């Protein structure tokens, strides 16, 4: 049993030695392609965020547990209002954006922080300054729309969006790592596939195993000079 395992490991090692160029070349090629796409093809995207808090005005002058629960229930509704056409149309007009509400909605993500009354408005754009401007404009338009719809001022601004300094995508190190892993798997797979498809006989042991007859002799191959 141990001898068979040693033979299997030896066979695997022989495949690696024989196909090492392919095993190395494919991951390197995948790495180069990923680097080229990440650095020269994909457009960097910047994300700016503004934070808001939803608080139901207390009827007794003090915020109680029921007020917090009502505020948390309103968060889901307010998420939809923040991405509504009425809010986004105002943003498009005020910033003179060269596209409509449909494309703007793709850039805006409204997230409710779990178990809190906090809403975060995230905006991604190739222009970091514009990303911050859109986030702040969405927050401002949203707060005005809440007053118009709900007839109550219960949304407070916590943090305005600041211009981001670094892009959030593409994530070059992650892309390179994924490409390297996938390339390595593809390289090893290709090496073993080629070895499996290669039916040529390479040594006397293979002849004896294939034909089940002893090898009587070996005739050397002489190249013509």
PDB file of C-alpha atoms in Angstrom:
ATOM      1  CA  UNK A   1       0.000   0.000   0.000  1.00  0.00           C
ATOM      2  CA  UNK A   2       2.774   2.412   0.957  1.00  0.00           C
ATOM      3  CA  UNK A   3       4.634   1.493  -2.225  1.00  0.00           C
ATOM      4  CA  UNK A   4       1.560   2.351  -4.329  1.00  0.00           C
ATOM      5  CA  UNK A   5       1.250   5.714  -2.578  1.00  0.00           C
ATOM      6  CA  UNK A   6       4.924   6.405  -3.216  1.00  0.00           C
ATOM      7  CA  UNK A   7       4.437   5.551  -6.894  1.00  0.00           C
ATOM      8  CA  UNK A   8       1.403   7.873  -7.096  1.00  0.00           C
ATOM      9  CA  UNK A   9       3.326  10.720  -5.499  1.00  0.00           C
ATOM     10  CA  UNK A  10       6.235  10.055  -7.832  1.00  0.00           C
ATOM     11  CA  UNK A  11       3.881  10.144 -10.827  1.00  0.00           C
ATOM     12  CA  UNK A  12       2.415  13.444  -9.645  1.00  0.00           C
ATOM     13  CA  UNK A  13       5.870  14.893  -9.165  1.00  0.00           C
ATOM     14  CA  UNK A  14       6.880  13.769 -12.638  1.00  0.00           C
ATOM     15  CA  UNK A  15       3.854  15.567 -14.098  1.00  0.00           C
ATOM     16  CA  UNK A  16       4.838  18.770 -12.294  1.00  0.00           C
ATOM     17  CA  UNK A  17       8.433  18.476 -13.474  1.00  0.00           C
ATOM     18  CA  UNK A  18       7.409  17.736 -17.045  1.00  0.00           C
ATOM     19  CA  UNK A  19       4.747  20.454 -17.296  1.00  0.00           C
ATOM     20  CA  UNK A  20       6.275  23.081 -14.989  1.00  0.00           C
ATOM     21  CA  UNK A  21       6.439  25.705 -17.722  1.00  0.00           C
ATOM     22  CA  UNK A  22       2.704  25.434 -18.342  1.00  0.00           C
ATOM     23  CA  UNK A  23       1.943  25.419 -14.609  1.00  0.00           C
ATOM     24  CA  UNK A  24       3.960  28.623 -14.149  1.00  0.00           C
ATOM     25  CA  UNK A  25       2.982  30.346 -17.396  1.00  0.00           C
ATOM     26  CA  UNK A  26      -0.814  30.230 -16.975  1.00  0.00           C
ATOM     27  CA  UNK A  27      -0.861  31.905 -13.505  1.00  0.00           C
ATOM     28  CA  UNK A  28       1.572  34.579 -14.721  1.00  0.00           C
ATOM     29  CA  UNK A  29      -0.594  35.209 -17.762  1.00  0.00           C
ATOM     30  CA  UNK A  30      -3.712  35.449 -15.577  1.00  0.00           C
ATOM     31  CA  UNK A  31      -1.862  37.850 -13.274  1.00  0.00           C
ATOM     32  CA  UNK A  32      -0.816  40.102 -16.156  1.00  0.00           C
ATOM     33  CA  UNK A  33      -4.313  40.146 -17.661  1.00  0.00           C
ATOM     34  CA  UNK A  34      -5.884  40.963 -14.293  1.00  0.00           C
ATOM     35  CA  UNK A  35      -3.368  43.750 -13.654  1.00  0.00           C
ATOM     36  CA  UNK A  36      -3.937  45.250 -17.099  1.00  0.00           C
ATOM     37  CA  UNK A  37      -7.728  45.192 -16.718  1.00  0.00           C
ATOM     38  CA  UNK A  38      -7.644  46.541 -13.152  1.00  0.00           C
ATOM     39  CA  UNK A  39      -5.170  49.343 -13.873  1.00  0.00           C
ATOM     40  CA  UNK A  40      -5.994  50.385 -17.420  1.00  0.00           C
ATOM     41  CA  UNK A  41      -9.499  49.183 -18.343  1.00  0.00           C
ATOM     42  CA  UNK A  42     -11.680  49.533 -15.245  1.00  0.00           C
ATOM     43  CA  UNK A  43     -12.637  53.062 -14.223  1.00  0.00           C
ATOM     44  CA  UNK A  44     -11.848  53.863 -10.565  1.00  0.00           C
ATOM     45  CA  UNK A  45     -14.980  54.423  -8.494  1.00  0.00           C
ATOM     46  CA  UNK A  46     -15.095  56.662  -5.420  1.00  0.00           C
ATOM     47  CA  UNK A  47     -17.633  56.398  -2.619  1.00  0.00           C
ATOM     48  CA  UNK A  48     -18.885  59.242  -0.458  1.00  0.00           C
ATOM     49  CA  UNK A  49     -21.248  58.780   2.477  1.00  0.00           C
ATOM     50  CA  UNK A  50     -23.514  60.961   4.561  1.00  0.00           C
ATOM     51  CA  UNK A  51     -25.181  59.846   7.776  1.00  0.00           C
ATOM     52  CA  UNK A  52     -28.653  60.731   9.043  1.00  0.00           C
ATOM     53  CA  UNK A  53     -30.648  59.876  12.157  1.00  0.00           C
ATOM     54  CA  UNK A  54     -34.391  59.301  12.300  1.00  0.00           C
ATOM     55  CA  UNK A  55     -35.933  60.358  15.611  1.00  0.00           C
ATOM     56  CA  UNK A  56     -39.671  60.600  16.288  1.00  0.00           C
ATOM     57  CA  UNK A  57     -40.386  63.867  18.143  1.00  0.00           C
ATOM     58  CA  UNK A  58     -41.324  62.919  21.706  1.00  0.00           C
ATOM     59  CA  UNK A  59     -44.797  63.857  22.889  1.00  0.00           C
ATOM     60  CA  UNK A  60     -43.763  64.165  26.537  1.00  0.00           C
ATOM     61  CA  UNK A  61     -40.575  66.144  26.022  1.00  0.00           C
ATOM     62  CA  UNK A  62     -38.433  63.068  26.663  1.00  0.00           C
ATOM     63  CA  UNK A  63     -37.472  60.289  24.268  1.00  0.00           C
ATOM     64  CA  UNK A  64     -38.867  56.974  25.486  1.00  0.00           C
ATOM     65  CA  UNK A  65     -38.469  53.391  24.246  1.00  0.00           C
ATOM     66  CA  UNK A  66     -41.651  53.559  22.144  1.00  0.00           C
ATOM     67  CA  UNK A  67     -40.306  56.599  20.291  1.00  0.00           C
ATOM     68  CA  UNK A  68     -37.135  54.701  19.392  1.00  0.00           C
ATOM     69  CA  UNK A  69     -39.139  51.725  18.147  1.00  0.00           C
ATOM     70  CA  UNK A  70     -41.309  53.955  15.955  1.00  0.00           C
ATOM     71  CA  UNK A  71     -38.190  55.632  14.567  1.00  0.00           C
ATOM     72  CA  UNK A  72     -36.677  52.266  13.656  1.00  0.00           C
ATOM     73  CA  UNK A  73     -39.866  51.271  11.885  1.00  0.00           C
ATOM     74  CA  UNK A  74     -39.753  54.502   9.893  1.00  0.00           C
ATOM     75  CA  UNK A  75     -36.197  53.808   8.717  1.00  0.00           C
ATOM     76  CA  UNK A  76     -37.326  51.250   6.121  1.00  0.00           C
ATOM     77  CA  UNK A  77     -39.863  53.715   4.723  1.00  0.00           C
ATOM     78  CA  UNK A  78     -37.330  56.513   4.657  1.00  0.00           C
ATOM     79  CA  UNK A  79     -34.876  54.352   2.725  1.00  0.00           C
ATOM     80  CA  UNK A  80     -37.359  54.199  -0.134  1.00  0.00           C
ATOM     81  CA  UNK A  81     -38.107  57.917   0.058  1.00  0.00           C
ATOM     82  CA  UNK A  82     -34.386  58.715  -0.185  1.00  0.00           C
ATOM     83  CA  UNK A  83     -34.176  56.830  -3.502  1.00  0.00           C
ATOM     84  CA  UNK A  84     -37.537  57.987  -4.807  1.00  0.00           C
ATOM     85  CA  UNK A  85     -37.920  59.813  -8.103  1.00  0.00           C
ATOM     86  CA  UNK A  86     -39.106  62.974  -6.341  1.00  0.00           C
ATOM     87  CA  UNK A  87     -35.892  63.212  -4.345  1.00  0.00           C
ATOM     88  CA  UNK A  88     -33.580  62.251  -7.199  1.00  0.00           C
ATOM     89  CA  UNK A  89     -35.202  64.633  -9.681  1.00  0.00           C
ATOM     90  CA  UNK A  90     -34.340  67.515  -7.376  1.00  0.00           C
ATOM     91  CA  UNK A  91     -30.747  66.310  -7.147  1.00  0.00           C
ATOM     92  CA  UNK A  92     -30.434  66.044 -10.940  1.00  0.00           C
ATOM     93  CA  UNK A  93     -31.798  69.576 -11.382  1.00  0.00           C
ATOM     94  CA  UNK A  94     -29.775  71.216  -8.597  1.00  0.00           C
ATOM     95  CA  UNK A  95     -26.464  69.683  -9.688  1.00  0.00           C
ATOM     96  CA  UNK A  96     -27.237  69.877 -13.438  1.00  0.00           C
ATOM     97  CA  UNK A  97     -26.303  66.229 -13.850  1.00  0.00           C
ATOM     98  CA  UNK A  98     -25.958  64.997 -17.455  1.00  0.00           C
ATOM     99  CA  UNK A  99     -28.186  61.970 -16.796  1.00  0.00           C
ATOM    100  CA  UNK A 100     -31.595  61.178 -15.372  1.00  0.00           C
ATOM    101  CA  UNK A 101     -32.951  59.662 -12.194  1.00  0.00           C
ATOM    102  CA  UNK A 102     -32.557  56.088 -13.468  1.00  0.00           C
ATOM    103  CA  UNK A 103     -28.787  56.271 -13.708  1.00  0.00           C
ATOM    104  CA  UNK A 104     -28.544  58.342 -10.536  1.00  0.00           C
ATOM    105  CA  UNK A 105     -30.464  55.672  -8.622  1.00  0.00           C
ATOM    106  CA  UNK A 106     -27.798  53.141  -9.640  1.00  0.00           C
ATOM    107  CA  UNK A 107     -25.176  55.327  -7.954  1.00  0.00           C
ATOM    108  CA  UNK A 108     -27.117  55.825  -4.718  1.00  0.00           C
ATOM    109  CA  UNK A 109     -27.311  53.162  -2.017  1.00  0.00           C
ATOM    110  CA  UNK A 110     -29.280  53.838   1.160  1.00  0.00           C
ATOM    111  CA  UNK A 111     -28.375  51.573   4.078  1.00  0.00           C
ATOM    112  CA  UNK A 112     -30.138  51.311   7.418  1.00  0.00           C
ATOM    113  CA  UNK A 113     -27.690  50.503  10.203  1.00  0.00           C
ATOM    114  CA  UNK A 114     -29.075  47.462  12.001  1.00  0.00           C
ATOM    115  CA  UNK A 115     -30.826  48.014  15.340  1.00  0.00           C
ATOM    116  CA  UNK A 116     -30.346  51.784  15.118  1.00  0.00           C
ATOM    117  CA  UNK A 117     -32.224  54.795  13.801  1.00  0.00           C
ATOM    118  CA  UNK A 118     -29.296  55.687  11.522  1.00  0.00           C
ATOM    119  CA  UNK A 119     -29.423  55.845   7.732  1.00  0.00           C
ATOM    120  CA  UNK A 120     -26.301  56.036   5.593  1.00  0.00           C
ATOM    121  CA  UNK A 121     -26.485  57.388   2.050  1.00  0.00           C
ATOM    122  CA  UNK A 122     -23.617  56.041  -0.070  1.00  0.00           C
ATOM    123  CA  UNK A 123     -22.873  57.414  -3.530  1.00  0.00           C
ATOM    124  CA  UNK A 124     -20.323  56.006  -5.986  1.00  0.00           C
ATOM    125  CA  UNK A 125     -18.961  57.963  -8.935  1.00  0.00           C
ATOM    126  CA  UNK A 126     -15.736  58.213 -10.964  1.00  0.00           C
ATOM    127  CA  UNK A 127     -15.448  61.843  -9.776  1.00  0.00           C
ATOM    128  CA  UNK A 128     -14.756  61.977  -6.005  1.00  0.00           C
ATOM    129  CA  UNK A 129     -15.936  65.583  -5.684  1.00  0.00           C
ATOM    130  CA  UNK A 130     -19.171  64.809  -7.510  1.00  0.00           C
ATOM    131  CA  UNK A 131     -19.758  61.727  -5.356  1.00  0.00           C
ATOM    132  CA  UNK A 132     -19.623  63.890  -2.218  1.00  0.00           C
ATOM    133  CA  UNK A 133     -21.802  66.581  -3.792  1.00  0.00           C
ATOM    134  CA  UNK A 134     -24.460  64.050  -4.807  1.00  0.00           C
ATOM    135  CA  UNK A 135     -24.486  62.423  -1.352  1.00  0.00           C
ATOM    136  CA  UNK A 136     -24.981  65.771   0.379  1.00  0.00           C
ATOM    137  CA  UNK A 137     -27.609  66.878  -2.128  1.00  0.00           C
ATOM    138  CA  UNK A 138     -29.544  63.614  -1.749  1.00  0.00           C
ATOM    139  CA  UNK A 139     -29.491  64.017   2.038  1.00  0.00           C
ATOM    140  CA  UNK A 140     -30.724  67.612   1.806  1.00  0.00           C
ATOM    141  CA  UNK A 141     -33.476  66.789  -0.704  1.00  0.00           C
ATOM    142  CA  UNK A 142     -34.487  63.753   1.340  1.00  0.00           C
ATOM    143  CA  UNK A 143     -34.904  65.739   4.564  1.00  0.00           C
ATOM    144  CA  UNK A 144     -37.039  68.324   2.759  1.00  0.00           C
ATOM    145  CA  UNK A 145     -39.160  65.602   1.179  1.00  0.00           C
ATOM    146  CA  UNK A 146     -39.747  63.942   4.555  1.00  0.00           C
ATOM    147  CA  UNK A 147     -41.141  67.214   5.890  1.00  0.00           C
ATOM    148  CA  UNK A 148     -43.385  67.557   2.831  1.00  0.00           C
ATOM    149  CA  UNK A 149     -44.668  63.969   2.980  1.00  0.00           C
ATOM    150  CA  UNK A 150     -44.698  63.135   6.695  1.00  0.00           C
ATOM    151  CA  UNK A 151     -45.453  66.669   7.954  1.00  0.00           C
ATOM    152  CA  UNK A 152     -42.811  66.280  10.632  1.00  0.00           C
ATOM    153  CA  UNK A 153     -39.129  67.155  11.008  1.00  0.00           C
ATOM    154  CA  UNK A 154     -37.676  63.990  12.461  1.00  0.00           C
ATOM    155  CA  UNK A 155     -34.513  63.500  10.391  1.00  0.00           C
ATOM    156  CA  UNK A 156     -31.236  64.996  11.585  1.00  0.00           C
ATOM    157  CA  UNK A 157     -27.933  65.191   9.738  1.00  0.00           C
ATOM    158  CA  UNK A 158     -25.068  63.547  11.621  1.00  0.00           C
ATOM    159  CA  UNK A 159     -22.203  63.715   9.119  1.00  0.00           C
ATOM    160  CA  UNK A 160     -21.923  65.414   5.767  1.00  0.00           C
ATOM    161  CA  UNK A 161     -20.174  63.571   2.963  1.00  0.00           C
ATOM    162  CA  UNK A 162     -16.520  64.440   2.455  1.00  0.00           C
ATOM    163  CA  UNK A 163     -14.577  64.036  -0.761  1.00  0.00           C
ATOM    164  CA  UNK A 164     -13.013  60.538  -0.731  1.00  0.00           C
ATOM    165  CA  UNK A 165      -9.281  60.319  -1.235  1.00  0.00           C
ATOM    166  CA  UNK A 166      -8.982  56.771  -2.553  1.00  0.00           C
ATOM    167  CA  UNK A 167     -11.192  54.682  -4.858  1.00  0.00           C
ATOM    168  CA  UNK A 168     -13.202  51.771  -3.500  1.00  0.00           C
ATOM    169  CA  UNK A 169     -12.896  49.862  -6.766  1.00  0.00           C
ATOM    170  CA  UNK A 170     -11.275  48.213  -8.549  1.00  0.00           C
ATOM    171  CA  UNK A 171      -9.623  46.419  -5.627  1.00  0.00           C
ATOM    172  CA  UNK A 172      -6.353  45.673  -7.379  1.00  0.00           C
ATOM    173  CA  UNK A 173      -4.682  43.460  -4.713  1.00  0.00           C
ATOM    174  CA  UNK A 174      -7.807  41.317  -4.397  1.00  0.00           C
ATOM    175  CA  UNK A 175      -8.182  41.027  -8.175  1.00  0.00           C
ATOM    176  CA  UNK A 176      -4.540  39.968  -8.514  1.00  0.00           C
ATOM    177  CA  UNK A 177      -4.834  37.406  -5.716  1.00  0.00           C
ATOM    178  CA  UNK A 178      -7.974  35.883  -7.230  1.00  0.00           C
ATOM    179  CA  UNK A 179      -6.383  35.804 -10.691  1.00  0.00           C
ATOM    180  CA  UNK A 180      -3.277  34.094  -9.291  1.00  0.00           C
ATOM    181  CA  UNK A 181      -5.301  31.408  -7.511  1.00  0.00           C
ATOM    182  CA  UNK A 182      -7.540  30.753 -10.509  1.00  0.00           C
ATOM    183  CA  UNK A 183      -4.525  30.759 -12.827  1.00  0.00           C
ATOM    184  CA  UNK A 184      -2.686  28.261 -10.623  1.00  0.00           C
ATOM    185  CA  UNK A 185      -5.699  25.946 -10.578  1.00  0.00           C
ATOM    186  CA  UNK A 186      -6.066  26.270 -14.345  1.00  0.00           C
ATOM    187  CA  UNK A 187      -2.353  25.614 -14.867  1.00  0.00           C
ATOM    188  CA  UNK A 188      -2.339  22.458 -12.764  1.00  0.00           C
ATOM    189  CA  UNK A 189      -5.578  21.290 -14.362  1.00  0.00           C
ATOM    190  CA  UNK A 190      -4.224  21.859 -17.866  1.00  0.00           C
ATOM    191  CA  UNK A 191      -1.021  19.997 -17.012  1.00  0.00           C
ATOM    192  CA  UNK A 192      -2.865  16.919 -15.793  1.00  0.00           C
ATOM    193  CA  UNK A 193      -5.322  17.071 -18.694  1.00  0.00           C
ATOM    194  CA  UNK A 194      -2.477  17.071 -21.216  1.00  0.00           C
ATOM    195  CA  UNK A 195      -0.825  14.230 -19.342  1.00  0.00           C
ATOM    196  CA  UNK A 196      -4.077  12.258 -19.404  1.00  0.00           C
ATOM    197  CA  UNK A 197      -4.522  12.822 -23.145  1.00  0.00           C
ATOM    198  CA  UNK A 198      -0.904  11.892 -23.878  1.00  0.00           C
ATOM    199  CA  UNK A 199      -1.064   8.183 -24.792  1.00  0.00           C
ATOM    200  CA  UNK A 200       2.527   7.830 -26.006  1.00  0.00           C
ATOM    201  CA  UNK A 201       4.737   5.188 -24.350  1.00  0.00           C
ATOM    202  CA  UNK A 202       7.750   6.755 -22.696  1.00  0.00           C
ATOM    203  CA  UNK A 203       9.714   3.966 -20.982  1.00  0.00           C
ATOM    204  CA  UNK A 204      10.021   0.129 -20.814  1.00  0.00           C
ATOM    205  CA  UNK A 205       7.965  -0.062 -17.626  1.00  0.00           C
ATOM    206  CA  UNK A 206       4.958   1.425 -19.410  1.00  0.00           C
ATOM    207  CA  UNK A 207       5.339  -1.090 -22.249  1.00  0.00           C
ATOM    208  CA  UNK A 208       5.443  -3.969 -19.797  1.00  0.00           C
ATOM    209  CA  UNK A 209       2.417  -2.655 -17.896  1.00  0.00           C
ATOM    210  CA  UNK A 210       0.441  -1.987 -21.076  1.00  0.00           C
ATOM    211  CA  UNK A 211       1.167  -5.236 -22.942  1.00  0.00           C
ATOM    212  CA  UNK A 212       1.741  -7.461 -19.899  1.00  0.00           C
ATOM    213  CA  UNK A 213       4.818  -9.026 -21.496  1.00  0.00           C
ATOM    214  CA  UNK A 214       8.464  -8.730 -20.483  1.00  0.00           C
ATOM    215  CA  UNK A 215      10.740  -6.310 -22.317  1.00  0.00           C
ATOM    216  CA  UNK A 216      13.458  -8.228 -24.138  1.00  0.00           C
ATOM    217  CA  UNK A 217      15.554  -5.281 -25.225  1.00  0.00           C
ATOM    218  CA  UNK A 218      15.731  -1.584 -26.048  1.00  0.00           C
ATOM    219  CA  UNK A 219      16.722  -0.190 -29.441  1.00  0.00           C
ATOM    220  CA  UNK A 220      18.227   3.291 -29.082  1.00  0.00           C
ATOM    221  CA  UNK A 221      17.078   6.065 -31.419  1.00  0.00           C
ATOM    222  CA  UNK A 222      19.873   7.531 -33.539  1.00  0.00           C
ATOM    223  CA  UNK A 223      19.348  10.856 -35.264  1.00  0.00           C
ATOM    224  CA  UNK A 224      20.613  11.189 -38.832  1.00  0.00           C
ATOM    225  CA  UNK A 225      23.635  13.456 -39.143  1.00  0.00           C
TER     226      UNK A 225
END
